[in-house]
PDB file of C-alpha atoms in Angstrom:
ATOM      1  CA  MET B 109       0.049   0.025   0.092  1.00  0.00           C
ATOM      2  CA  PRO B 110       1.393   3.460  -0.847  1.00  0.00           C
ATOM      3  CA  GLY B 111       2.052   5.550   2.373  1.00  0.00           C
ATOM      4  CA  PRO B 112       0.979   8.907   3.076  1.00  0.00           C
ATOM      5  CA  ARG B 113       2.292  12.070   1.473  1.00  0.00           C
ATOM      6  CA  ASP B 114       4.297  14.795   3.629  1.00  0.00           C
ATOM      7  CA  ASP B 115       1.055  16.879   3.626  1.00  0.00           C
ATOM      8  CA  THR B 116      -1.056  14.283   5.244  1.00  0.00           C
ATOM      9  CA  THR B 117      -1.802  13.502   8.720  1.00  0.00           C
ATOM     10  CA  VAL B 118      -2.127   9.754   9.639  1.00  0.00           C
ATOM     11  CA  ALA B 119      -4.308   8.507  12.653  1.00  0.00           C
ATOM     12  CA  ALA B 120      -5.655   5.208  13.475  1.00  0.00           C
ATOM     13  CA  VAL B 121      -8.263   3.910  15.658  1.00  0.00           C
ATOM     14  CA  LEU B 122      -8.849   0.597  17.200  1.00  0.00           C
ATOM     15  CA  ASP B 123     -12.154  -1.095  18.208  1.00  0.00           C
ATOM     16  CA  VAL B 124     -11.818  -3.542  21.168  1.00  0.00           C
ATOM     17  CA  GLY B 125     -15.019  -5.474  20.807  1.00  0.00           C
ATOM     18  CA  SER B 126     -16.722  -8.451  22.460  1.00  0.00           C
ATOM     19  CA  ASN B 127     -15.855 -10.701  19.538  1.00  0.00           C
ATOM     20  CA  SER B 128     -13.200  -8.901  17.416  1.00  0.00           C
ATOM     21  CA  SER B 129     -10.631  -6.076  17.460  1.00  0.00           C
ATOM     22  CA  LEU B 130     -10.481  -3.960  14.598  1.00  0.00           C
ATOM     23  CA  LEU B 131      -8.001  -1.453  12.930  1.00  0.00           C
ATOM     24  CA  LEU B 132      -8.645   1.381  10.669  1.00  0.00           C
ATOM     25  CA  ALA B 133      -5.607   3.729   9.896  1.00  0.00           C
ATOM     26  CA  VAL B 134      -6.313   6.739   7.721  1.00  0.00           C
ATOM     27  CA  ALA B 135      -4.284   9.270   6.095  1.00  0.00           C
ATOM     28  CA  VAL B 136      -6.133  12.932   5.950  1.00  0.00           C
ATOM     29  CA  ASP B 137      -4.697  15.494   3.523  1.00  0.00           C
ATOM     30  CA  ALA B 138      -4.715  19.321   3.794  1.00  0.00           C
ATOM     31  CA  THR B 139      -8.160  19.483   2.196  1.00  0.00           C
ATOM     32  CA  GLY B 140      -9.625  17.219   4.707  1.00  0.00           C
ATOM     33  CA  ARG B 141      -9.898  14.123   2.106  1.00  0.00           C
ATOM     34  CA  ALA B 142      -9.465  10.840   4.207  1.00  0.00           C
ATOM     35  CA  ARG B 143      -7.780   7.570   2.701  1.00  0.00           C
ATOM     36  CA  ALA B 144      -7.658   4.218   4.276  1.00  0.00           C
ATOM     37  CA  LEU B 145      -3.904   3.109   4.785  1.00  0.00           C
ATOM     38  CA  ASP B 146      -4.816  -0.087   6.667  1.00  0.00           C
ATOM     39  CA  GLU B 147      -7.736  -1.947   8.053  1.00  0.00           C
ATOM     40  CA  ALA B 148      -7.759  -5.318   9.756  1.00  0.00           C
ATOM     41  CA  LEU B 149     -10.056  -7.577  11.970  1.00  0.00           C
ATOM     42  CA  VAL B 150      -8.662 -10.129  14.576  1.00  0.00           C
ATOM     43  CA  THR B 151     -11.274 -12.370  16.187  1.00  0.00           C
ATOM     44  CA  THR B 152     -10.376 -12.458  19.758  1.00  0.00           C
ATOM     45  CA  ARG B 153     -13.650 -13.470  21.536  1.00  0.00           C
ATOM     46  CA  LEU B 154     -12.945 -11.324  24.514  1.00  0.00           C
ATOM     47  CA  GLY B 155     -16.537 -11.697  25.780  1.00  0.00           C
ATOM     48  CA  ALA B 156     -16.253 -15.593  25.508  1.00  0.00           C
ATOM     49  CA  GLY B 157     -17.969 -17.220  28.629  1.00  0.00           C
ATOM     50  CA  LEU B 158     -18.647 -13.748  30.214  1.00  0.00           C
ATOM     51  CA  ARG B 159     -21.399 -13.473  32.763  1.00  0.00           C
ATOM     52  CA  ALA B 160     -23.034 -10.069  34.086  1.00  0.00           C
ATOM     53  CA  GLY B 161     -20.801  -9.032  36.799  1.00  0.00           C
ATOM     54  CA  GLY B 162     -17.989 -11.707  36.143  1.00  0.00           C
ATOM     55  CA  ALA B 163     -14.335 -11.455  34.936  1.00  0.00           C
ATOM     56  CA  LEU B 164     -12.802 -11.382  31.698  1.00  0.00           C
ATOM     57  CA  ASP B 165     -11.607 -14.979  30.722  1.00  0.00           C
ATOM     58  CA  PRO B 166      -7.776 -15.107  30.911  1.00  0.00           C
ATOM     59  CA  ALA B 167      -7.182 -16.658  27.629  1.00  0.00           C
ATOM     60  CA  ALA B 168      -9.384 -14.029  26.020  1.00  0.00           C
ATOM     61  CA  ARG B 169      -7.659 -11.374  27.768  1.00  0.00           C
ATOM     62  CA  ALA B 170      -4.153 -12.631  26.391  1.00  0.00           C
ATOM     63  CA  ARG B 171      -5.458 -13.097  22.752  1.00  0.00           C
ATOM     64  CA  THR B 172      -6.872  -9.618  23.097  1.00  0.00           C
ATOM     65  CA  HIS B 173      -3.515  -8.270  24.462  1.00  0.00           C
ATOM     66  CA  ALA B 174      -1.686  -9.797  21.680  1.00  0.00           C
ATOM     67  CA  ALA B 175      -4.064  -8.703  18.848  1.00  0.00           C
ATOM     68  CA  VAL B 176      -4.108  -4.895  20.146  1.00  0.00           C
ATOM     69  CA  ALA B 177      -0.285  -4.866  20.373  1.00  0.00           C
ATOM     70  CA  ASP B 178      -0.226  -6.180  16.668  1.00  0.00           C
ATOM     71  CA  LEU B 179      -2.689  -3.764  15.529  1.00  0.00           C
ATOM     72  CA  VAL B 180      -1.097  -0.844  17.162  1.00  0.00           C
ATOM     73  CA  ALA B 181       2.441  -1.901  15.548  1.00  0.00           C
ATOM     74  CA  ARG B 182       0.397  -2.010  12.175  1.00  0.00           C
ATOM     75  CA  ALA B 183      -1.021   1.605  12.866  1.00  0.00           C
ATOM     76  CA  ARG B 184       2.456   2.911  13.722  1.00  0.00           C
ATOM     77  CA  ASP B 185       3.900   0.984  10.516  1.00  0.00           C
ATOM     78  CA  ALA B 186       1.216   3.031   8.468  1.00  0.00           C
ATOM     79  CA  GLY B 187       2.710   6.048   9.851  1.00  0.00           C
ATOM     80  CA  ALA B 188       0.239   6.889  12.371  1.00  0.00           C
ATOM     81  CA  ASP B 189       1.214   9.491  14.956  1.00  0.00           C
ATOM     82  CA  ARG B 190      -2.123   9.426  16.512  1.00  0.00           C
ATOM     83  CA  VAL B 191      -3.566   5.976  17.612  1.00  0.00           C
ATOM     84  CA  TRP B 192      -6.332   5.493  20.132  1.00  0.00           C
ATOM     85  CA  ALA B 193      -8.702   2.940  20.976  1.00  0.00           C
ATOM     86  CA  PHE B 194     -12.274   2.212  22.648  1.00  0.00           C
ATOM     87  CA  ALA B 195     -13.709  -0.700  24.200  1.00  0.00           C
ATOM     88  CA  THR B 196     -17.307  -1.840  24.080  1.00  0.00           C
ATOM     89  CA  GLY B 197     -19.648  -4.331  25.491  1.00  0.00           C
ATOM     90  CA  ALA B 198     -17.306  -7.066  27.119  1.00  0.00           C
ATOM     91  CA  VAL B 199     -14.977  -4.368  28.719  1.00  0.00           C
ATOM     92  CA  ARG B 200     -17.943  -2.382  29.841  1.00  0.00           C
ATOM     93  CA  ARG B 201     -19.890  -5.470  31.454  1.00  0.00           C
ATOM     94  CA  ALA B 202     -16.789  -7.159  33.124  1.00  0.00           C
ATOM     95  CA  VAL B 203     -15.976  -6.559  36.760  1.00  0.00           C
ATOM     96  CA  ASP B 204     -12.176  -6.205  35.719  1.00  0.00           C
ATOM     97  CA  GLY B 205     -13.159  -4.292  32.379  1.00  0.00           C
ATOM     98  CA  PRO B 206     -11.585  -0.891  33.602  1.00  0.00           C
ATOM     99  CA  VAL B 207      -8.419  -2.643  34.913  1.00  0.00           C
ATOM    100  CA  PHE B 208      -8.146  -4.535  31.396  1.00  0.00           C
ATOM    101  CA  ALA B 209      -8.547  -1.222  29.500  1.00  0.00           C
ATOM    102  CA  ALA B 210      -5.876   0.438  31.618  1.00  0.00           C
ATOM    103  CA  GLU B 211      -3.511  -2.602  30.810  1.00  0.00           C
ATOM    104  CA  LEU B 212      -4.187  -2.118  27.338  1.00  0.00           C
ATOM    105  CA  ALA B 213      -3.486   1.399  27.350  1.00  0.00           C
ATOM    106  CA  ALA B 214      -0.245   1.152  29.248  1.00  0.00           C
ATOM    107  CA  ALA B 215       1.101  -1.896  27.371  1.00  0.00           C
ATOM    108  CA  ASN B 216       0.534  -0.082  24.038  1.00  0.00           C
ATOM    109  CA  ALA B 217       1.046   3.683  25.056  1.00  0.00           C
ATOM    110  CA  VAL B 218      -2.427   4.215  23.438  1.00  0.00           C
ATOM    111  CA  PRO B 219      -5.632   5.776  25.290  1.00  0.00           C
ATOM    112  CA  VAL B 220      -8.496   3.441  25.679  1.00  0.00           C
ATOM    113  CA  ASP B 221     -11.894   4.843  26.165  1.00  0.00           C
ATOM    114  CA  VAL B 222     -14.595   2.303  27.373  1.00  0.00           C
ATOM    115  CA  LEU B 223     -17.881   3.675  25.804  1.00  0.00           C
ATOM    116  CA  SER B 224     -21.027   3.358  27.382  1.00  0.00           C
ATOM    117  CA  GLY B 225     -23.911   1.376  25.646  1.00  0.00           C
ATOM    118  CA  GLU B 226     -25.451   4.631  24.771  1.00  0.00           C
ATOM    119  CA  ARG B 227     -22.347   6.019  23.259  1.00  0.00           C
ATOM    120  CA  GLU B 228     -21.770   2.749  21.293  1.00  0.00           C
ATOM    121  CA  ALA B 229     -25.137   2.879  19.909  1.00  0.00           C
ATOM    122  CA  THR B 230     -24.814   6.424  18.840  1.00  0.00           C
ATOM    123  CA  LEU B 231     -21.626   5.699  17.139  1.00  0.00           C
ATOM    124  CA  ALA B 232     -23.011   2.646  15.353  1.00  0.00           C
ATOM    125  CA  TYR B 233     -25.902   4.462  14.030  1.00  0.00           C
ATOM    126  CA  ARG B 234     -23.959   7.261  12.669  1.00  0.00           C
ATOM    127  CA  ALA B 235     -21.614   4.882  10.974  1.00  0.00           C
ATOM    128  CA  ALA B 236     -24.414   2.954   9.496  1.00  0.00           C
TER     129      ALA B 236
END
């Protein structure tokens, strides 16, 4: 894939979901036109076996940590100087979700925002 030109800003976002983690890295030129540089999906099944008020499965946590590290590396390889992540359902519901989000953030030097159900629904609606 061709990389961005000098007059562009490259940013990336990760979606750490209950079933998969996704990456979108984009180059935005001086006119505001965006061009996708990299997109990826890794199935991690973070929410596997999660019960209301329960903890995340250790194997699912490990899979997700590895996937997020890989996706952040891909974003940086694409030239992203701005990378951030958001986490949804499983992290929001799990008793150890906030700790897991903080671990992801610290391990990857990337902010991780845990979205409320309402915010997640709003963003999904706007994306559709």
